[in-house]
Coordinates of C-alpha atoms and ligand atoms in Angstrom, one line a residue:
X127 CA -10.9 36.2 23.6
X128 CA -9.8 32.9 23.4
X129 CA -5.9 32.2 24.0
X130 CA -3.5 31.7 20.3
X131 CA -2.2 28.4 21.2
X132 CA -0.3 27.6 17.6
X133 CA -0.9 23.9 16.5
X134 CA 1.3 24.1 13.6
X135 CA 0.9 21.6 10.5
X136 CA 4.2 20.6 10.9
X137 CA 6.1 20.1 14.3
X138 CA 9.2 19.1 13.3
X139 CA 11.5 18.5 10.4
X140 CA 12.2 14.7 11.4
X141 CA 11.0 12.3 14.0
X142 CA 13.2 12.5 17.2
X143 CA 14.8 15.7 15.7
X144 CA 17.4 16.2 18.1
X145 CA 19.2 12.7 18.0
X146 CA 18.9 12.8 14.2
X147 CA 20.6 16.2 13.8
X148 CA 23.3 15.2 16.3
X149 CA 24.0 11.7 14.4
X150 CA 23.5 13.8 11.8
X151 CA 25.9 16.3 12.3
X152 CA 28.6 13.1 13.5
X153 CA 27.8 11.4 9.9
X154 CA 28.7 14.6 7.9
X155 CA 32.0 15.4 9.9
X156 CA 33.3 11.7 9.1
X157 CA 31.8 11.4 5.5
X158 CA 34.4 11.2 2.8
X159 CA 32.1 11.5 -0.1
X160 CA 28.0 13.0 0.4
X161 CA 27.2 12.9 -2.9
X162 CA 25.1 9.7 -4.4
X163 CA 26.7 6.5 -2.8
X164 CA 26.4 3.6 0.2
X165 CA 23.8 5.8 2.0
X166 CA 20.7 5.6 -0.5
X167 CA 21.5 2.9 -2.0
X168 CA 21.2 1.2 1.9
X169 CA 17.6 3.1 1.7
X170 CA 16.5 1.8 -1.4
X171 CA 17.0 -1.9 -0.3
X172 CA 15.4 -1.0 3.5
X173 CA 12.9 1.1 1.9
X174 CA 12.2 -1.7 -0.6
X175 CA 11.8 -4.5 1.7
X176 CA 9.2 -2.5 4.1
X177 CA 7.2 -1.8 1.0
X178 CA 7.6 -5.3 0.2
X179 CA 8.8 -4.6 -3.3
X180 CA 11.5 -5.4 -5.2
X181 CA 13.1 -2.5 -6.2
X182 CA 13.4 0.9 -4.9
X183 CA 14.9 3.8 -6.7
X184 CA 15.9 6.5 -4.4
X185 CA 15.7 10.2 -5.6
X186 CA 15.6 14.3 -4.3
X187 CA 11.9 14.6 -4.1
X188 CA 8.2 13.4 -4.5
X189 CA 7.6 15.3 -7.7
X190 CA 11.0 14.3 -9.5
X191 CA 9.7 10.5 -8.5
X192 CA 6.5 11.0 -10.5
X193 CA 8.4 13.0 -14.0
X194 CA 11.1 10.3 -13.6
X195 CA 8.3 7.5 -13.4
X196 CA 6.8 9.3 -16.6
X197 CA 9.9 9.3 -18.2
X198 CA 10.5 6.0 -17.9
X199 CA 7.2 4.2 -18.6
X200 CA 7.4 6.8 -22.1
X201 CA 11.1 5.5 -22.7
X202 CA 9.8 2.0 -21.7
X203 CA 7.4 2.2 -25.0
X204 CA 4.5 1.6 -22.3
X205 CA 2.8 4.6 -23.4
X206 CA 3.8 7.5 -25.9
X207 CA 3.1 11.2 -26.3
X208 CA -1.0 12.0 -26.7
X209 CA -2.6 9.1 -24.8
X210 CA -5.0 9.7 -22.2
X211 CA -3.8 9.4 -18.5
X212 CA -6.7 9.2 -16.0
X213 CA -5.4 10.7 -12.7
X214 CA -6.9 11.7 -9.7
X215 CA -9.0 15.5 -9.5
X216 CA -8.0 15.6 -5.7
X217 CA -4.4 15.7 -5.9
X218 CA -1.1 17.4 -6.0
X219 CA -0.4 19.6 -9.2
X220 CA 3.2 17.8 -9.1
X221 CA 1.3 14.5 -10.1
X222 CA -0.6 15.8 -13.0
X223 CA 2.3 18.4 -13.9
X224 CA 4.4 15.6 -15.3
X225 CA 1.9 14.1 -17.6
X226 CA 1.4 17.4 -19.5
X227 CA 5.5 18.3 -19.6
X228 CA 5.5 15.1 -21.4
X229 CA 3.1 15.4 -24.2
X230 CA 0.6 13.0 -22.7
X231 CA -3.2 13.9 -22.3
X232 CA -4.8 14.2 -18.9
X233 CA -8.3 13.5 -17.9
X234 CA -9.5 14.5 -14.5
X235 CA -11.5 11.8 -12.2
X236 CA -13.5 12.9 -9.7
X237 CA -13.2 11.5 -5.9
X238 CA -16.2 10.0 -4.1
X239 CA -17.0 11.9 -1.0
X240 CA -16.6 9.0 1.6
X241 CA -13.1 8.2 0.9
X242 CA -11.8 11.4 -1.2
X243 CA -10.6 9.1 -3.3
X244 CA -11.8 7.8 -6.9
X245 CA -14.0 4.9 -6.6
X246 CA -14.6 2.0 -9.5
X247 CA -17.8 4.2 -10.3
X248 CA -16.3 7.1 -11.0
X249 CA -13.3 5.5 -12.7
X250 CA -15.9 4.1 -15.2
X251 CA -17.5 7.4 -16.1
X252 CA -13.9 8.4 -17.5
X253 CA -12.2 4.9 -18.4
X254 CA -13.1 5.6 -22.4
X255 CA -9.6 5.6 -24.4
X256 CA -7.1 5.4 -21.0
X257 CA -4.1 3.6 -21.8
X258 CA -2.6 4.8 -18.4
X259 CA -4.6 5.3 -14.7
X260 CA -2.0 7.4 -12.3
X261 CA -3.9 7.4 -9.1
X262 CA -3.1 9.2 -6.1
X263 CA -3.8 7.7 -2.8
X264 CA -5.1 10.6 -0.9
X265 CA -4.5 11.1 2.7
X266 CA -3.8 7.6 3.7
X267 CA -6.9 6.7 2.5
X268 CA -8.1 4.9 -0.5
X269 CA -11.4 4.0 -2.2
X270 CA -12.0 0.5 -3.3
X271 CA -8.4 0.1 -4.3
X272 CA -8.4 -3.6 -5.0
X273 CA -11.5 -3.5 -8.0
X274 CA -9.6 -0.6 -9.6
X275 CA -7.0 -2.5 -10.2
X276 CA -8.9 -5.4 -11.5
X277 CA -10.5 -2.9 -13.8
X278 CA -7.7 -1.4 -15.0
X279 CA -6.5 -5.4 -15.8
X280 CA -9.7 -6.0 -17.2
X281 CA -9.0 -2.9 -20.0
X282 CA -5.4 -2.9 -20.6
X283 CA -4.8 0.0 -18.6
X284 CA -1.6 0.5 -16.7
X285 CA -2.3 1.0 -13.5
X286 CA 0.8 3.5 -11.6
X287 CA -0.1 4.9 -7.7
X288 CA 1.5 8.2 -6.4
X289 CA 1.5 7.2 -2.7
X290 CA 3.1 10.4 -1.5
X291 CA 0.9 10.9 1.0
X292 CA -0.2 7.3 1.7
X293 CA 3.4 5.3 3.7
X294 CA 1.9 2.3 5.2
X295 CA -1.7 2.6 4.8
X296 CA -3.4 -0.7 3.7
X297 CA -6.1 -2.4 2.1
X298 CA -7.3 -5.8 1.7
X299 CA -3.8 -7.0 3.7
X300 CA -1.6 -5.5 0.9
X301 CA -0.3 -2.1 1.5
X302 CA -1.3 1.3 -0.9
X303 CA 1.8 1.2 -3.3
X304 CA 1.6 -1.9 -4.5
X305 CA -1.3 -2.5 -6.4
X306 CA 0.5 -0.5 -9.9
X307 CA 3.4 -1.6 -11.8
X308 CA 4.9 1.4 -9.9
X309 CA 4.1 3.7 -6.9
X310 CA 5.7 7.0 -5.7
X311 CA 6.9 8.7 -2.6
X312 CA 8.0 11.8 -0.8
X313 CA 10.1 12.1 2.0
X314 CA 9.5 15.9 2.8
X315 CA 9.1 17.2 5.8
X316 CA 5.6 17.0 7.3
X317 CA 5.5 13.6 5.3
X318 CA 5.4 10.0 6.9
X319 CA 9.1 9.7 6.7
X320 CA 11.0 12.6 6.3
X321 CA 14.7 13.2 4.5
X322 CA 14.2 16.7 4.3
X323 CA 13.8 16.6 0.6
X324 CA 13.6 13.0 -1.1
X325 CA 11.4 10.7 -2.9
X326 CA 11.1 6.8 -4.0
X327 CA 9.7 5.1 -7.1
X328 CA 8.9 1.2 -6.0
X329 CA 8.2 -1.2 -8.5
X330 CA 8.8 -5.3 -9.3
X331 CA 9.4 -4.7 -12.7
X332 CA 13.4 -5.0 -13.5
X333 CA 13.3 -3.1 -17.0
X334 CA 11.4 -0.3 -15.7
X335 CA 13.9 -0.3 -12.7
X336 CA 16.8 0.1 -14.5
X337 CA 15.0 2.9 -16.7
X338 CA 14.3 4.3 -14.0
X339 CA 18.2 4.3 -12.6
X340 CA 19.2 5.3 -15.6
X341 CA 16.9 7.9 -16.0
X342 CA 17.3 9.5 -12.4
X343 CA 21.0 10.2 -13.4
X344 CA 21.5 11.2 -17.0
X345 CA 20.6 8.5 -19.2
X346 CA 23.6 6.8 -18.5
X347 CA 24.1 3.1 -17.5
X348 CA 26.7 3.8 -14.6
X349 CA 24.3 2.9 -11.9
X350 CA 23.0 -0.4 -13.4
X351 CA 24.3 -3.8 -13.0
X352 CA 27.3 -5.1 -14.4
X353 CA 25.4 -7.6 -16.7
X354 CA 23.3 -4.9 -17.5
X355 CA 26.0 -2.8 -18.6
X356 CA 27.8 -5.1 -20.7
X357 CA 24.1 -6.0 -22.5
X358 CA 23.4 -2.5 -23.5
X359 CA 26.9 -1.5 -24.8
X360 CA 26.7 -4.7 -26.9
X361 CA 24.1 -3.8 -28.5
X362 CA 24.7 -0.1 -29.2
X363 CA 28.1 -1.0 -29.9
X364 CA 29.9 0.9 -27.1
X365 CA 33.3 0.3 -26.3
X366 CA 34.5 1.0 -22.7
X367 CA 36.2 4.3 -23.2
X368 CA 32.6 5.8 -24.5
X369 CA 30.5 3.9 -21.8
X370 CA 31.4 6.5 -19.6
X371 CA 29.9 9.5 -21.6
X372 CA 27.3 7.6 -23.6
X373 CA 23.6 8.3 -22.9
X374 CA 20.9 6.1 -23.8
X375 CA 17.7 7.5 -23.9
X376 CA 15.8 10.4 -22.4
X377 CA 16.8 11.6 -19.0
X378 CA 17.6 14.0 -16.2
X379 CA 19.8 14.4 -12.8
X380 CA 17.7 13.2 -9.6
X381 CA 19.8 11.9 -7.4
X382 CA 19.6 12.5 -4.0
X383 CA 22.7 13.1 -1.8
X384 CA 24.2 10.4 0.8
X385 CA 23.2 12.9 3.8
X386 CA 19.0 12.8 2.5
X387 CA 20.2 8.8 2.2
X388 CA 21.8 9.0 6.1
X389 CA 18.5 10.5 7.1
X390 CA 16.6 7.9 5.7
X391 CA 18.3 5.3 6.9
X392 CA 17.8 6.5 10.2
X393 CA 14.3 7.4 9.9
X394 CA 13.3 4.0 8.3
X395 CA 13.5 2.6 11.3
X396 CA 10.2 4.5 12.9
X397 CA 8.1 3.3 10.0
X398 CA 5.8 0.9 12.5
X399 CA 5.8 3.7 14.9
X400 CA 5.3 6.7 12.9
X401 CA 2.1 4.8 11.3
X402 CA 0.4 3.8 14.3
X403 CA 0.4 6.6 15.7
X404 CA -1.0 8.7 12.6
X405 CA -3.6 5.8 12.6
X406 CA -4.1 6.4 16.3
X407 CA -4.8 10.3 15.8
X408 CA -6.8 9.9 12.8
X409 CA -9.1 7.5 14.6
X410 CA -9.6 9.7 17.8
X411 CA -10.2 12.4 15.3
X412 CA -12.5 10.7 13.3
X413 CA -14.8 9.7 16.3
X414 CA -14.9 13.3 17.5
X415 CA -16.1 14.4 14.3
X416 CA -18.5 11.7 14.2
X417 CA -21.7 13.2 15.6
X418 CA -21.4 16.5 13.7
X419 CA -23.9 16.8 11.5
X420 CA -22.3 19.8 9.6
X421 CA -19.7 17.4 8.0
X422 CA -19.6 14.4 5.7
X423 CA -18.4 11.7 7.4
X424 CA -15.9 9.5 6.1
X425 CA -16.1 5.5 5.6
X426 CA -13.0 4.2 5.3
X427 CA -13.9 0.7 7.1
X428 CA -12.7 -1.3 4.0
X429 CA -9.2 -0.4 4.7
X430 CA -7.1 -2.6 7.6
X431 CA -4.4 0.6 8.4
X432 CA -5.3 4.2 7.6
X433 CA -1.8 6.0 8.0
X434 CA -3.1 9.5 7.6
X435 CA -0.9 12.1 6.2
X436 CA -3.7 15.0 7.3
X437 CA -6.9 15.3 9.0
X438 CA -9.6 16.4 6.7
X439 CA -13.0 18.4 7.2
X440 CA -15.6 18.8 4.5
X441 CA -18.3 20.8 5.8
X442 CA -21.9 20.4 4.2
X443 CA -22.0 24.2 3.2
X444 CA -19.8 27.1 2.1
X445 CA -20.8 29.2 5.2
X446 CA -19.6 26.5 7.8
X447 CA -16.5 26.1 6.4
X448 CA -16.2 29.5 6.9
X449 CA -17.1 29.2 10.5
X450 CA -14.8 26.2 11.1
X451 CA -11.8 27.5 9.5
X452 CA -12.2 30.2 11.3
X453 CA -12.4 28.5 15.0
X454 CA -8.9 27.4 13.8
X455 CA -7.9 30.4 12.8
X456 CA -9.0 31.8 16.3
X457 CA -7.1 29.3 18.1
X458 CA -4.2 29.3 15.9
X459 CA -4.1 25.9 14.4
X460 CA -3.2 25.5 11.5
X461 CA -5.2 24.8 8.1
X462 CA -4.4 24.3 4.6
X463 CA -7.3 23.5 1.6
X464 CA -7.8 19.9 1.0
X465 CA -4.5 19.6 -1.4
X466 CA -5.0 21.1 -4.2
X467 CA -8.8 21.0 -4.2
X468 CA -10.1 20.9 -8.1
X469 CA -6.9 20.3 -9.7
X470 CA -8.4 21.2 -13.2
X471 CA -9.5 25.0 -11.6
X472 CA -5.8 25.5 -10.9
X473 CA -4.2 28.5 -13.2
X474 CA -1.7 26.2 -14.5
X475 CA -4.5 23.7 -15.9
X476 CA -5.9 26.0 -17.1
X477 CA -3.4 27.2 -19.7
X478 CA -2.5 23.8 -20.8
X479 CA -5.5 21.5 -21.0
X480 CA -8.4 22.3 -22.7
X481 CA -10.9 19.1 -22.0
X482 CA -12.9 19.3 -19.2
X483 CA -15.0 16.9 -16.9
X484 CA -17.7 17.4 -14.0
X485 CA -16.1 17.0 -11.0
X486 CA -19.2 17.7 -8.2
X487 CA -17.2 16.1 -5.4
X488 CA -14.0 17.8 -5.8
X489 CA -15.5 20.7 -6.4
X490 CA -17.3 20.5 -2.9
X491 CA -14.0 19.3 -1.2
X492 CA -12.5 22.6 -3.1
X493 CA -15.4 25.1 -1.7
X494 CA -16.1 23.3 1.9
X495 CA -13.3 21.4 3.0
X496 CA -9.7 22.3 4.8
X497 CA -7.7 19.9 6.4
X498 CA -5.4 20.1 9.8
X499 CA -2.4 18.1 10.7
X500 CA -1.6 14.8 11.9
X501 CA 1.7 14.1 13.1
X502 CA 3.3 11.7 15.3
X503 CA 4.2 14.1 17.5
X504 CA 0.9 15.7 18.7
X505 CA 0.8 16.0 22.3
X506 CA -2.3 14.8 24.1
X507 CA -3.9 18.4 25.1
X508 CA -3.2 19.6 21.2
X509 CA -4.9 16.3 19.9
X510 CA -7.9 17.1 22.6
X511 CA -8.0 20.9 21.5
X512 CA -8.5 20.1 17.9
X513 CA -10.9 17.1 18.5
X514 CA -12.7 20.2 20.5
X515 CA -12.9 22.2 17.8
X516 CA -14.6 19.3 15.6
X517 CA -17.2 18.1 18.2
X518 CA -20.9 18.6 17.4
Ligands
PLP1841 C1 0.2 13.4 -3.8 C2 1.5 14.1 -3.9 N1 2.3 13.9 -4.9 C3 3.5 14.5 -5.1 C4 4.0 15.3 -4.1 C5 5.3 16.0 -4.3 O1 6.3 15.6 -3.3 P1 7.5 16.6 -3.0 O2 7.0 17.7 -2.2 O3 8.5 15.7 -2.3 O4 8.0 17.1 -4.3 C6 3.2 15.6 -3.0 C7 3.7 16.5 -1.9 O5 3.1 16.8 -0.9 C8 1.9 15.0 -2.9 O6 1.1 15.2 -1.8

């Protein structure tokens, strides 16, 4: 009987936890106000200038970042209830959950076995009638990134990324996030950077930032710009008294709170760090898995950083997934299924949309694959006990 030796997805709820919850604990004694204020909006501009964007809108999680992005582009007049939205099969339901809250119509796109990701081929087989492509980046990995996007330029299609599980991967020298007018993030624990709860929408496009401020609090224009302000009461005719309590178009309450913002702010800071070494893992993982024939291998050579969010396994066959999830099992190691494997067999698909695709790959990733973590804070025998369990 082998010996339980827990390798748990997720080791901690930040990086360096205890110096964090003690400068936490400091910052929260001395705060005057914790709600919205100096804190995030310091993480926007950090968070923005590591992304190499030019705006960053800070907000309480990864899936509010992806309705509010939705919100906004539908408020922008870029796209209006019932047009098609490609998105990717292999995702999280919180990407794909927005497009149907808001009227729009979702059409499934399978991911290509190499990379998990969708590829220009299999973008084409379902580009027909998009106005909109919201792509996830899947597990720090991408497909051919860089020709999707010329596609989507090529047909008018407005390209958006959810990057929630891709911080600091990169592709062609630019880094996954900025190749749509707009790309989300989550900063929960077990993520690349963690706030405990928290998300980002990036983007270089000023009138979808401050529809996206306004949006994330409301509908009102307290958060933009001065000039801003003073533009959009003109022209609704608003005199300062009502400027307070007048709201502007379609919205909600996001915000984060200043101690999610003192997190950040802290945890910024171990971006380079935090990548590398998911890069590092993923690589020593990769090469253990490499001579097994019972799995696909990946080919992710195109990309120049792969900052993997989790370690992946696709077994050729039902009955060795079986066997391999259950050597984890044994061990104690933790698994999970390949996100949400097919999104569209999910129950709450179901219900809602009707149109249906073949999806082959993701419905192989959904019956053979599991996935284990990657963290930075593996230790050298856990890393060497899962690469064991992997090994031909
Ligand atoms: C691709 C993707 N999008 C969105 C989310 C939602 O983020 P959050 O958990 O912060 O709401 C996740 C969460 O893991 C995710 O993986």
């Amino acid at each position: 009987m082998l010996e339980k030796i827990m390798i748990k997805l997720i080791k901690s709820t930040f990086y360096n936890e205890d110096e964090m919850k003690s400068s936490l604990a400091d910052f929260i004694l001395n705060a005057q106000i914790l709600s919205m204020g100096e804190q995030c909006k310091n993480i926007e501009n950090a968070f923005a200038q590591k992304q190499q964007r030019k705006y960053a809108v800070f907000v309480s999680n990864g899936s509010v970042a992806n309705l509010l992005l939705v919100q906004s582009m539908i408020n922008l007049g870029f796209i209006k209830k019932g047009d098609k939205v490609g998105f990717s099969a292999l995702t999280w339901p919180t990407n794909v959950m927005p497009l149907i809250q808001l009227g729009l119509e979702p059409v499934a796109i399978d991911c290509e076995l190499e990379t998990l990701n969708v590829s220009p081929i299999r973008f084409k087989e379902q580009i027909s009638g998009l106005k909109c492509l919201f792509l996830t980046n899947v597990l720090g990995f991408c497909d051919a990134l860089p020709e999707i996007k010329a596609l989507c330029d090529q047909e008018n299609i407005i390209l958006m990324e959810d990057n929630c599980e891709s911080l600091g991967s990169k592709v062609n020298g630019q880094l996954l996030g900025n190749y749509g007018i707009a790309s989300t993030f989550s900063f929960f624990v077990g993520h690349h950077m963690s706030t405990i709860e928290g998300g980002m929408v990036c983007t270089d496009d000023e009138a979808l930032y401050e529809s996206l401020v306004m949006g994330r609090a409301h509908g009102w224009d307290r958060n933009l710009s001065e000039s801003s302000q003073q533009a959009l009461r003109r022209s609704s005719g608003v005199d300062d008294f009502y400027a307070k309590y007048t709201f502007y178009d379609l919205a909600s309450n996001y915000r984060p709170t200043e101690i999610n913002g003192f997190i950040g702010n802290a945890q910024v800071r171990y971006w380079d760090e935090i990548v590398s070494k998911r890069e590092s893992n993923f690589k020593t993982f990769q090469s253990a898995m490499k001579s097994n024939e019972d799995f696909y291998q990946f080919d992710l050579s195109h990309m120049d950083i792969i900052s993997n969010f989790s370690m992946p396994i696709i077994c050729k066959d039902s009955n060795m997934a079986k066997k391999y999830r259950g050597k984890f099992d044994e061990i104690g190691a933790e698994i999970r299924p390949v996100i949400a494997g097919n999104m569209t067999k999910q129950p709450f698909y179901k219900k809602y949309v009707s149109n249906s695709s073949d999806l082959p790959n993701s419905d192989l990733v959904h019956s053979n694959g599991f996935y284990f973590g990657n963290n930075p804070e593996l230790t050298d025998s856990e890393i060497n006990e899962l690469c064991s369990l992997i090994q031909s």
